[in-house]
Amino acid sequence: MAHSAGRDYGRDMRDQQPDDAAVSAIPPLAPQVVVLFGATGDLARRKLLPGLLHLTRSGLLPDVRIVGTSLEPMDTDAFRTFARSACSQFSRIPVTAGAWHDFAGRLHYTDQSAGAPTLAEAVAVAEQDLGGTPRRLHYLSVPPVAAPAVIHALRDERLVARSRVIMEKPFGTDLQSARRLNGIVHEVFGEEQVFRIDHFLGKEAAQNILALRFANGLFEPIWNRHFIDHIQIDVAETLSVNGRAAFYEATGAYRDMVVTHLLQVLAFVAMEPPTALEPNAISEEKNKVFRSLLPISPEHLIRGQYAGYRDEPGVSLDSSTETFVALKCEIDNWRWAGVPFYLRTGKRMAEGARIISIAFKEPPKTMFPNGSGVGEFGTDHLTFDLAEASRLSLSFYGKRPGPGMRLAKQSLQFSLYEDQAHGELLEAYERLIYDAMIGDRSLFANAQGIERLWEVSEDILDTPPDVHPYPEESWGPDAIHELIAPRTWRLPFARKWRGPH
């Protein structure tokens, strides 16, 4: 099976020096200045700084300078100390003294309270250090409410030329706010410069959907309403809101996860074959899916709130914010008419899992005798695990050894860790940062698609159904079973994934 839908990246990081053979097929990048807004925040600490270190060590990044800025009062030395701690704690590979010394020399910091002109001066110094006319990549790791001020500051300080901007989700909170934010962004940046990030699409498993479908004659002919009964996309988290109550109270699970993650993954599953594996063609096919989505009805949405949420610091005692949603979506086009898509996500659930499960229709069973076991364990499924292990499983019925015709559920499973190229794996944020640097928008949302998703969500945002309580460490409110009946949810799995051999 294909390892990924695009080019190969990286190398086995056991070697601390860039491997020329591993990166020789990748076109060289122009020098770049990365301006990291929110540089001392949780995302920067856990993902962005360790990711930039990994990209630098892999040999994928060009000559780069990183200018961090945030509201924290610190100087460059203090920021380097902060970054060293973050990378030591969250990097996937050991941080050697030599690798850190090289990376630290690329880091600079300016206190945001000093004003935008000070930031512009720091960028100018970094560009002078690189020489020539390097490109700029602005990463807005800031709350959505702060994004307009950052966009205007970049305009006022003339930092738009030769630049691209990565924007974190959620991109708006409804159709009107999304249109307003798009308008502000488009006053300053062209749409081709804007990269609305969804780290789910940066995962190898999500990209492998394209490879599995379009590179294999086994699957594409049956990827339609004639053979598929329904599809589930499930993102369960064991974490609580974890100190993010102020954000979560204003957002909720639907705005936080469904528009910006689950429906984006749905588009990858449901899209038609693009004319080429290039950004415009992929974006157009995703947008066709979004245009075909029927408006989501409040009758097809279950909202839940875990017991104890109202006891979290910063949460209202009568909060009706949902920490869980399950919904039914329908795509009104030739390929998917009549096939329901079930989406579920929530916090404080029984297990952490991220799966896509495709349930195939059952064949007639009249030839099998009673008691044979056929159909006893549900339909056949193709399941993608979107976790870092990047696994997939194809389940089917097979004959049990021994006399008579007794059937049992069996499965074929694959993991990227069984692929010899798994050492080249990039974490999702690393892949997306790299793609933004080269201008590849294939895995990013665009303005048209985002606005359409808010449009189909208007009814449930205007008149949301009541919130159902659910116990912590459960799979959500009992009402979810009525939503999917007579079908059943795939999680929890009846059988576990097989571990690496």
Short mmCIF file of C-alpha atoms in Angstrom, two decimals:
data_model
loop_
_atom_site.label_atom_id
_atom_site.label_comp_id
_atom_site.label_asym_id
_atom_site.label_seq_id
_atom_site.Cartn_x
_atom_site.Cartn_y
_atom_site.Cartn_z
CA MET A 1 0.00 0.00 0.00
CA ALA A 2 1.20 3.53 -0.72
CA HIS A 3 3.02 5.22 2.14
CA SER A 4 1.65 8.72 1.47
CA ALA A 5 -0.25 10.74 -1.12
CA GLY A 6 2.56 13.16 -1.82
CA ARG A 7 6.32 13.34 -1.88
CA ASP A 8 8.60 11.65 0.67
CA TYR A 9 9.83 13.84 3.51
CA GLY A 10 12.60 13.74 6.03
CA ARG A 11 14.85 10.89 6.98
CA ASP A 12 15.67 8.54 9.79
CA MET A 13 16.49 10.94 12.61
CA ARG A 14 18.94 8.54 14.21
CA ASP A 15 21.53 10.38 12.12
CA GLN A 16 22.01 13.88 13.48
CA GLN A 17 23.18 15.38 10.17
CA PRO A 18 20.95 15.97 7.11
CA ASP A 19 20.99 13.02 4.71
CA ASP A 20 21.53 14.41 1.23
CA ALA A 21 20.01 11.33 -0.40
CA ALA A 22 16.84 11.62 1.67
CA VAL A 23 16.17 15.22 0.67
CA SER A 24 17.73 15.35 -2.80
CA ALA A 25 14.37 15.00 -4.55
CA ILE A 26 12.92 17.97 -2.67
CA PRO A 27 13.32 21.34 -4.41
CA PRO A 28 15.45 23.80 -2.43
CA LEU A 29 13.57 26.49 -0.52
CA ALA A 30 14.39 30.16 -0.41
CA PRO A 31 15.65 31.48 2.94
CA GLN A 32 12.74 32.32 5.23
CA VAL A 33 11.94 34.41 8.29
CA VAL A 34 9.29 32.75 10.46
CA VAL A 35 7.39 35.24 12.62
CA LEU A 36 5.76 33.24 15.40
CA PHE A 37 2.94 35.12 17.12
CA GLY A 38 2.00 33.59 20.46
CA ALA A 39 5.51 32.19 20.73
CA THR A 40 5.24 31.40 24.46
CA GLY A 41 1.79 29.80 24.27
CA ASP A 42 0.91 26.15 24.77
CA LEU A 43 0.75 25.31 21.05
CA ALA A 44 4.16 26.84 20.42
CA ARG A 45 5.62 25.01 23.40
CA ARG A 46 4.18 21.59 22.57
CA LYS A 47 4.17 21.56 18.78
CA LEU A 48 5.59 24.54 16.90
CA LEU A 49 9.02 25.02 18.47
CA PRO A 50 9.80 21.26 18.63
CA GLY A 51 8.44 20.95 15.10
CA LEU A 52 10.64 23.72 13.74
CA LEU A 53 13.63 22.12 15.46
CA HIS A 54 12.82 18.77 13.84
CA LEU A 55 12.40 20.34 10.40
CA THR A 56 15.74 22.11 10.78
CA ARG A 57 17.54 18.92 11.81
CA SER A 58 15.93 16.93 8.99
CA GLY A 59 17.50 19.19 6.37
CA LEU A 60 14.07 20.21 5.03
CA LEU A 61 14.15 23.82 6.13
CA PRO A 62 16.11 26.43 4.23
CA ASP A 63 18.33 28.92 5.99
CA VAL A 64 15.75 30.20 8.46
CA ARG A 65 15.41 32.74 11.26
CA ILE A 66 12.58 32.53 13.79
CA VAL A 67 11.31 35.73 15.38
CA GLY A 68 9.06 34.93 18.33
CA THR A 69 6.68 37.47 19.79
CA SER A 70 4.06 37.37 22.54
CA LEU A 71 2.85 39.35 25.55
CA GLU A 72 5.39 37.68 27.84
CA PRO A 73 8.11 40.14 28.92
CA MET A 74 11.37 38.40 28.06
CA ASP A 75 14.46 38.89 25.92
CA THR A 76 16.02 36.61 23.32
CA ASP A 77 18.14 34.70 25.85
CA ALA A 78 15.09 33.99 28.00
CA PHE A 79 13.15 32.89 24.94
CA ARG A 80 15.92 30.50 23.95
CA THR A 81 15.81 29.03 27.45
CA PHE A 82 12.03 28.66 27.15
CA ALA A 83 12.39 27.01 23.75
CA ARG A 84 15.11 24.64 24.99
CA SER A 85 12.82 23.48 27.79
CA ALA A 86 9.91 23.02 25.36
CA CYS A 87 11.98 21.04 22.88
CA SER A 88 13.56 18.87 25.58
CA GLN A 89 10.11 18.04 26.94
CA PHE A 90 8.11 17.58 23.74
CA SER A 91 10.56 16.73 20.94
CA ARG A 92 10.08 13.21 19.54
CA ILE A 93 13.83 12.70 19.33
CA PRO A 94 16.62 13.56 21.79
CA VAL A 95 17.92 17.11 21.56
CA THR A 96 21.68 16.96 21.27
CA ALA A 97 23.92 19.84 22.30
CA GLY A 98 25.10 20.38 18.73
CA ALA A 99 21.61 20.41 17.26
CA TRP A 100 20.38 22.78 19.93
CA HIS A 101 23.28 25.19 19.50
CA ASP A 102 22.54 25.47 15.78
CA PHE A 103 18.78 25.95 16.35
CA ALA A 104 19.16 28.41 19.21
CA GLY A 105 21.21 30.71 17.00
CA ARG A 106 18.18 31.01 14.71
CA LEU A 107 15.83 32.15 17.51
CA HIS A 108 15.08 35.78 18.33
CA TYR A 109 12.39 37.41 20.45
CA THR A 110 10.58 40.70 20.75
CA ASP A 111 8.06 41.62 23.42
CA GLN A 112 4.71 42.34 21.76
CA SER A 113 4.01 45.12 24.23
CA ALA A 114 6.92 47.03 22.68
CA GLY A 115 4.73 47.59 19.63
CA ALA A 116 4.59 46.51 16.01
CA PRO A 117 7.51 48.77 14.90
CA THR A 118 9.83 46.84 17.23
CA LEU A 119 8.69 43.58 15.63
CA ALA A 120 9.27 45.01 12.16
CA GLU A 121 12.76 46.01 13.20
CA ALA A 122 13.48 42.47 14.47
CA VAL A 123 12.26 41.02 11.17
CA ALA A 124 14.48 43.46 9.26
CA VAL A 125 17.51 42.38 11.30
CA ALA A 126 16.73 38.72 10.63
CA GLU A 127 16.38 39.40 6.91
CA GLN A 128 19.63 41.30 6.83
CA ASP A 129 21.30 38.38 8.58
CA LEU A 130 19.98 36.00 5.89
CA GLY A 131 20.82 38.35 3.03
CA GLY A 132 18.93 38.87 -0.21
CA THR A 133 15.11 38.96 -0.14
CA PRO A 134 13.99 36.02 2.02
CA ARG A 135 10.38 34.91 2.20
CA ARG A 136 8.28 35.49 5.32
CA LEU A 137 5.99 33.03 7.07
CA HIS A 138 3.71 34.52 9.72
CA TYR A 139 2.25 31.91 12.09
CA LEU A 140 -0.70 33.31 14.07
CA SER A 141 -0.80 31.06 17.13
CA VAL A 142 -3.20 33.48 18.78
CA PRO A 143 -6.89 33.43 19.78
CA PRO A 144 -9.20 34.16 16.83
CA VAL A 145 -10.28 37.45 18.43
CA ALA A 146 -6.66 38.66 18.25
CA ALA A 147 -6.15 37.75 14.58
CA PRO A 148 -7.51 41.03 13.05
CA ALA A 149 -5.11 43.14 15.14
CA VAL A 150 -2.17 40.99 14.00
CA ILE A 151 -3.26 41.20 10.36
CA HIS A 152 -3.51 45.00 10.57
CA ALA A 153 -0.12 45.24 12.29
CA LEU A 154 1.49 43.24 9.47
CA ARG A 155 -0.10 45.62 6.98
CA ASP A 156 0.94 48.76 8.85
CA GLU A 157 4.55 47.59 9.21
CA ARG A 158 4.75 46.50 5.56
CA LEU A 159 5.41 42.85 6.36
CA VAL A 160 2.97 41.49 3.77
CA ALA A 161 5.23 41.35 0.72
CA ARG A 162 6.87 37.96 0.03
CA SER A 163 4.83 36.47 2.86
CA ARG A 164 2.37 33.74 3.70
CA VAL A 165 0.23 33.55 6.84
CA ILE A 166 -0.88 30.48 8.79
CA MET A 167 -4.08 30.98 10.77
CA GLU A 168 -5.26 28.72 13.59
CA LYS A 169 -8.82 27.51 14.03
CA PRO A 170 -11.61 28.26 14.65
CA PHE A 171 -11.95 30.55 11.64
CA GLY A 172 -14.99 32.46 12.81
CA THR A 173 -17.78 31.27 15.09
CA ASP A 174 -20.65 31.47 12.58
CA LEU A 175 -21.25 32.50 8.97
CA GLN A 176 -21.28 36.23 9.65
CA SER A 177 -18.07 36.24 11.71
CA ALA A 178 -16.31 34.01 9.16
CA ARG A 179 -17.25 36.38 6.34
CA ARG A 180 -16.14 39.35 8.41
CA LEU A 181 -12.79 37.73 9.23
CA ASN A 182 -12.27 36.71 5.60
CA GLY A 183 -12.97 40.30 4.59
CA ILE A 184 -10.35 41.61 7.02
CA VAL A 185 -7.78 39.06 5.85
CA HIS A 186 -8.45 39.74 2.15
CA GLU A 187 -7.96 43.47 2.64
CA VAL A 188 -4.32 42.66 3.39
CA PHE A 189 -3.50 39.23 1.93
CA GLY A 190 -4.49 37.46 -1.25
CA GLU A 191 -6.29 34.16 -0.71
CA GLU A 192 -3.28 32.31 -2.14
CA GLN A 193 -1.20 33.69 0.77
CA VAL A 194 -3.56 32.40 3.50
CA PHE A 195 -3.16 28.95 5.06
CA ARG A 196 -6.01 28.03 7.44
CA ILE A 197 -4.54 25.13 9.33
CA ASP A 198 -6.23 21.87 10.29
CA HIS A 199 -3.63 19.58 11.80
CA PHE A 200 -5.87 16.53 11.26
CA LEU A 201 -5.24 16.80 7.51
CA GLY A 202 -1.49 16.91 8.13
CA LYS A 203 -1.54 13.39 9.53
CA GLU A 204 -0.20 10.61 7.34
CA ALA A 205 -3.33 8.54 7.92
CA ALA A 206 -5.60 11.29 6.57
CA GLN A 207 -3.46 11.68 3.45
CA ASN A 208 -3.37 7.92 3.07
CA ILE A 209 -7.10 8.04 2.33
CA LEU A 210 -6.26 9.62 -1.02
CA ALA A 211 -3.60 7.02 -1.74
CA LEU A 212 -5.80 4.09 -0.76
CA ARG A 213 -8.77 5.29 -2.80
CA PHE A 214 -7.20 6.59 -5.95
CA ALA A 215 -4.11 4.38 -6.35
CA ASN A 216 -5.84 1.02 -5.87
CA GLY A 217 -8.36 -0.63 -8.17
CA LEU A 218 -9.60 -2.65 -5.20
CA PHE A 219 -11.27 0.28 -3.43
CA GLU A 220 -12.29 3.06 -5.81
CA PRO A 221 -14.98 1.00 -7.62
CA ILE A 222 -16.77 0.28 -4.32
CA TRP A 223 -16.36 3.78 -2.78
CA ASN A 224 -20.00 4.83 -3.30
CA ARG A 225 -23.64 4.45 -2.24
CA HIS A 226 -23.99 1.06 -3.94
CA PHE A 227 -21.52 -0.65 -1.62
CA ILE A 228 -21.15 1.57 1.47
CA ASP A 229 -23.86 1.57 4.13
CA HIS A 230 -22.58 4.44 6.30
CA ILE A 231 -19.40 6.20 7.46
CA GLN A 232 -18.34 7.24 10.96
CA ILE A 233 -15.74 9.84 11.94
CA ASP A 234 -14.95 9.71 15.65
CA VAL A 235 -12.60 11.91 17.70
CA ALA A 236 -12.80 11.04 21.38
CA GLU A 237 -10.61 12.78 23.97
CA THR A 238 -9.95 11.80 27.57
CA LEU A 239 -8.83 15.34 28.48
CA SER A 240 -11.04 17.93 30.16
CA VAL A 241 -11.09 21.56 29.03
CA ASN A 242 -7.80 21.71 30.91
CA GLY A 243 -7.66 25.39 31.83
CA ARG A 244 -9.20 26.57 28.56
CA ALA A 245 -12.61 27.33 30.01
CA ALA A 246 -12.67 30.93 28.77
CA PHE A 247 -12.10 29.74 25.19
CA TYR A 248 -14.41 26.75 25.49
CA GLU A 249 -17.33 28.63 27.05
CA ALA A 250 -17.37 30.95 24.03
CA THR A 251 -16.83 28.16 21.51
CA GLY A 252 -18.05 24.70 22.47
CA ALA A 253 -17.30 21.36 20.89
CA TYR A 254 -19.14 21.97 17.61
CA ARG A 255 -17.33 25.20 16.72
CA ASP A 256 -14.03 23.92 18.07
CA MET A 257 -13.96 20.51 16.39
CA VAL A 258 -16.67 19.85 13.82
CA VAL A 259 -16.33 22.73 11.34
CA THR A 260 -12.56 22.91 11.50
CA HIS A 261 -11.65 19.22 11.83
CA LEU A 262 -14.31 16.55 11.35
CA LEU A 263 -16.01 18.06 8.30
CA GLN A 264 -12.61 18.68 6.71
CA VAL A 265 -11.79 14.99 7.14
CA LEU A 266 -15.23 14.11 5.76
CA ALA A 267 -14.34 15.99 2.57
CA PHE A 268 -11.21 13.85 2.09
CA VAL A 269 -13.30 10.69 2.46
CA ALA A 270 -16.11 11.85 0.16
CA MET A 271 -14.39 13.91 -2.54
CA GLU A 272 -14.31 12.96 -6.21
CA PRO A 273 -10.94 12.19 -7.84
CA PRO A 274 -9.08 15.47 -8.38
CA THR A 275 -7.65 16.11 -11.83
CA ALA A 276 -4.20 16.15 -10.22
CA LEU A 277 -2.64 15.95 -6.77
CA GLU A 278 -2.16 19.69 -6.65
CA PRO A 279 -3.67 22.36 -4.38
CA ASN A 280 -6.31 23.95 -6.63
CA ALA A 281 -7.68 20.62 -7.88
CA ILE A 282 -7.91 19.13 -4.37
CA SER A 283 -9.51 22.28 -2.92
CA GLU A 284 -12.10 22.34 -5.69
CA GLU A 285 -13.14 18.73 -5.05
CA LYS A 286 -13.37 19.37 -1.30
CA ASN A 287 -15.53 22.43 -1.94
CA LYS A 288 -17.83 20.36 -4.16
CA VAL A 289 -18.43 18.09 -1.18
CA PHE A 290 -19.20 21.08 1.02
CA ARG A 291 -21.61 22.49 -1.55
CA SER A 292 -23.39 19.13 -1.63
CA LEU A 293 -23.76 18.93 2.16
CA LEU A 294 -27.36 19.31 3.24
CA PRO A 295 -28.01 21.79 6.06
CA ILE A 296 -27.55 20.02 9.38
CA SER A 297 -30.84 19.69 11.22
CA PRO A 298 -31.16 20.14 15.02
CA GLU A 299 -32.97 16.78 14.96
CA HIS A 300 -29.73 15.18 13.76
CA LEU A 301 -27.52 16.69 16.49
CA ILE A 302 -26.88 15.44 20.04
CA ARG A 303 -25.16 17.86 22.42
CA GLY A 304 -23.62 16.69 25.69
CA GLN A 305 -21.77 18.08 28.67
CA TYR A 306 -19.60 15.96 30.93
CA ALA A 307 -20.43 15.80 34.62
CA GLY A 308 -18.09 18.15 36.42
CA TYR A 309 -17.71 20.63 33.56
CA ARG A 310 -19.57 23.32 35.50
CA ASP A 311 -17.10 22.85 38.36
CA GLU A 312 -14.17 23.78 36.12
CA PRO A 313 -12.61 27.18 36.95
CA GLY A 314 -14.13 29.88 34.76
CA VAL A 315 -17.24 27.89 33.78
CA SER A 316 -20.68 29.30 34.53
CA LEU A 317 -22.75 27.34 37.05
CA ASP A 318 -25.63 27.20 34.55
CA SER A 319 -23.48 26.73 31.44
CA SER A 320 -25.17 25.13 28.44
CA THR A 321 -21.91 24.84 26.48
CA GLU A 322 -21.49 21.43 24.90
CA THR A 323 -18.34 19.40 25.49
CA PHE A 324 -19.65 16.63 23.23
CA VAL A 325 -21.46 16.47 19.90
CA ALA A 326 -22.72 13.65 17.73
CA LEU A 327 -24.42 14.40 14.43
CA LYS A 328 -25.69 12.95 11.21
CA CYS A 329 -24.65 14.53 7.89
CA GLU A 330 -25.92 13.84 4.40
CA ILE A 331 -24.27 14.58 1.06
CA ASP A 332 -26.74 15.14 -1.75
CA ASN A 333 -24.78 14.05 -4.80
CA TRP A 334 -24.61 11.08 -7.15
CA ARG A 335 -21.93 9.17 -5.23
CA TRP A 336 -23.28 9.55 -1.68
CA ALA A 337 -27.05 10.10 -1.85
CA GLY A 338 -28.66 8.07 0.93
CA VAL A 339 -25.40 7.28 2.76
CA PRO A 340 -25.37 8.82 6.26
CA PHE A 341 -22.17 10.20 7.77
CA TYR A 342 -22.05 10.04 11.57
CA LEU A 343 -19.64 12.36 13.39
CA ARG A 344 -18.80 12.27 17.10
CA THR A 345 -16.36 14.17 19.28
CA GLY A 346 -16.14 14.91 22.97
CA LYS A 347 -14.01 15.50 26.03
CA ARG A 348 -13.59 13.34 29.15
CA MET A 349 -14.53 10.22 27.22
CA ALA A 350 -13.63 6.62 27.99
CA GLU A 351 -10.66 6.46 25.60
CA GLY A 352 -8.71 8.74 23.33
CA ALA A 353 -9.27 7.73 19.71
CA ARG A 354 -9.40 9.25 16.24
CA ILE A 355 -10.89 6.99 13.61
CA ILE A 356 -12.67 6.93 10.27
CA SER A 357 -14.78 3.80 9.86
CA ILE A 358 -16.41 2.83 6.56
CA ALA A 359 -19.16 0.23 6.88
CA PHE A 360 -19.94 -1.82 3.79
CA LYS A 361 -23.36 -3.16 2.91
CA GLU A 362 -24.06 -6.76 3.76
CA PRO A 363 -24.52 -9.35 0.99
CA PRO A 364 -27.42 -11.85 1.00
CA LYS A 365 -26.80 -14.66 3.49
CA THR A 366 -29.33 -17.24 2.30
CA MET A 367 -26.68 -19.77 1.25
CA PHE A 368 -25.27 -20.04 4.78
CA PRO A 369 -26.97 -22.34 7.29
CA ASN A 370 -28.51 -21.10 10.51
CA GLY A 371 -25.95 -20.82 13.25
CA SER A 372 -23.06 -20.27 10.82
CA GLY A 373 -22.23 -16.90 12.44
CA VAL A 374 -22.49 -14.85 9.27
CA GLY A 375 -23.65 -11.33 10.12
CA GLU A 376 -23.40 -12.05 13.83
CA PHE A 377 -20.55 -9.61 14.37
CA GLY A 378 -21.79 -6.72 12.24
CA THR A 379 -20.85 -5.52 8.79
CA ASP A 380 -17.43 -5.44 7.17
CA HIS A 381 -15.46 -2.27 7.93
CA LEU A 382 -12.47 -0.40 6.60
CA THR A 383 -11.10 1.62 9.52
CA PHE A 384 -8.45 4.33 9.53
CA ASP A 385 -6.73 5.24 12.79
CA LEU A 386 -5.73 8.92 12.65
CA ALA A 387 -3.42 8.64 15.64
CA GLU A 388 0.33 8.91 15.14
CA ALA A 389 0.55 5.13 14.65
CA SER A 390 -1.37 5.70 11.40
CA ARG A 391 -3.02 2.29 11.19
CA LEU A 392 -5.78 0.85 9.06
CA SER A 393 -7.80 -2.32 9.33
CA LEU A 394 -10.06 -4.19 6.92
CA SER A 395 -12.46 -6.57 8.69
CA PHE A 396 -14.30 -9.42 6.98
CA TYR A 397 -15.87 -12.82 7.63
CA GLY A 398 -13.81 -15.95 7.20
CA LYS A 399 -14.30 -19.63 7.96
CA ARG A 400 -13.18 -20.92 11.32
CA PRO A 401 -10.83 -23.91 11.10
CA GLY A 402 -12.52 -27.24 11.67
CA PRO A 403 -15.54 -29.15 10.43
CA GLY A 404 -18.71 -27.45 9.31
CA MET A 405 -19.26 -23.89 8.06
CA ARG A 406 -18.71 -21.65 11.07
CA LEU A 407 -17.69 -18.06 10.32
CA ALA A 408 -15.78 -15.55 12.44
CA LYS A 409 -14.76 -11.92 12.03
CA GLN A 410 -11.16 -11.54 10.94
CA SER A 411 -9.05 -8.56 9.86
CA LEU A 412 -6.08 -7.40 7.87
CA GLN A 413 -4.15 -4.60 9.57
CA PHE A 414 -1.36 -2.27 8.54
CA SER A 415 0.64 0.38 10.41
CA LEU A 416 3.16 2.90 9.16
CA TYR A 417 5.56 1.45 11.69
CA GLU A 418 5.64 -1.65 9.50
CA ASP A 419 6.78 0.50 6.56
CA GLN A 420 10.51 0.84 6.06
CA ALA A 421 10.00 4.56 5.43
CA HIS A 422 8.41 5.25 8.83
CA GLY A 423 11.59 7.05 9.89
CA GLU A 424 10.71 9.78 7.40
CA LEU A 425 7.42 10.49 9.15
CA LEU A 426 6.70 14.12 9.91
CA GLU A 427 4.33 15.10 12.70
CA ALA A 428 1.21 16.89 11.40
CA TYR A 429 2.27 20.43 12.30
CA GLU A 430 5.73 19.86 10.83
CA ARG A 431 4.25 18.71 7.54
CA LEU A 432 1.87 21.66 7.36
CA ILE A 433 4.52 24.25 8.23
CA TYR A 434 6.70 22.84 5.48
CA ASP A 435 3.81 22.87 2.99
CA ALA A 436 3.06 26.51 3.83
CA MET A 437 6.70 27.40 3.20
CA ILE A 438 6.57 25.89 -0.28
CA GLY A 439 3.11 27.36 -0.96
CA ASP A 440 1.27 24.02 -1.17
CA ARG A 441 -2.33 24.65 0.00
CA SER A 442 -3.60 21.10 -0.65
CA LEU A 443 -4.12 20.31 3.03
CA PHE A 444 -5.47 23.70 4.10
CA ALA A 445 -9.01 25.09 4.17
CA ASN A 446 -9.96 28.01 1.94
CA ALA A 447 -12.40 30.86 2.46
CA GLN A 448 -15.13 29.43 0.26
CA GLY A 449 -15.14 26.07 2.01
CA ILE A 450 -15.10 27.54 5.52
CA GLU A 451 -18.02 29.84 4.77
CA ARG A 452 -20.06 27.00 3.30
CA LEU A 453 -19.56 24.87 6.41
CA TRP A 454 -20.79 27.69 8.63
CA GLU A 455 -23.73 28.10 6.26
CA VAL A 456 -24.88 24.46 6.62
CA SER A 457 -24.47 24.85 10.40
CA GLU A 458 -26.73 27.89 10.76
CA ASP A 459 -29.85 26.01 11.92
CA ILE A 460 -28.11 24.14 14.73
CA LEU A 461 -26.23 27.24 15.89
CA ASP A 462 -29.38 29.39 15.89
CA THR A 463 -31.60 26.79 17.61
CA PRO A 464 -29.32 24.27 19.30
CA PRO A 465 -30.94 21.25 20.97
CA ASP A 466 -30.74 20.83 24.74
CA VAL A 467 -27.54 19.60 26.34
CA HIS A 468 -27.54 16.06 27.76
CA PRO A 469 -25.27 15.29 30.73
CA TYR A 470 -22.94 12.32 30.41
CA PRO A 471 -20.61 10.64 32.92
CA GLU A 472 -16.90 11.23 32.67
CA GLU A 473 -14.98 8.33 31.12
CA SER A 474 -18.03 7.28 29.09
CA TRP A 475 -18.86 7.38 25.38
CA GLY A 476 -21.33 10.25 25.61
CA PRO A 477 -25.05 10.63 26.34
CA ASP A 478 -27.37 7.67 25.84
CA ALA A 479 -29.23 9.65 23.16
CA ILE A 480 -26.44 8.97 20.66
CA HIS A 481 -27.74 5.42 20.18
CA GLU A 482 -31.09 6.72 18.97
CA LEU A 483 -29.28 8.94 16.45
CA ILE A 484 -27.53 6.05 14.75
CA ALA A 485 -30.12 3.25 15.24
CA PRO A 486 -30.49 0.60 13.90
CA ARG A 487 -26.75 0.88 13.32
CA THR A 488 -24.21 0.98 16.15
CA TRP A 489 -21.18 3.13 16.97
CA ARG A 490 -17.80 1.60 16.20
CA LEU A 491 -16.24 2.87 19.41
CA PRO A 492 -15.59 1.24 21.74
CA PHE A 493 -14.08 -1.45 19.55
CA ALA A 494 -15.18 -5.01 20.22
CA ARG A 495 -11.60 -6.03 19.38
CA LYS A 496 -8.44 -4.03 19.93
CA TRP A 497 -5.83 -3.03 17.38
CA ARG A 498 -2.94 -5.43 17.15
CA GLY A 499 0.30 -4.01 18.45
CA PRO A 500 3.62 -3.88 16.57
CA HIS A 501 5.33 -7.24 16.17
#
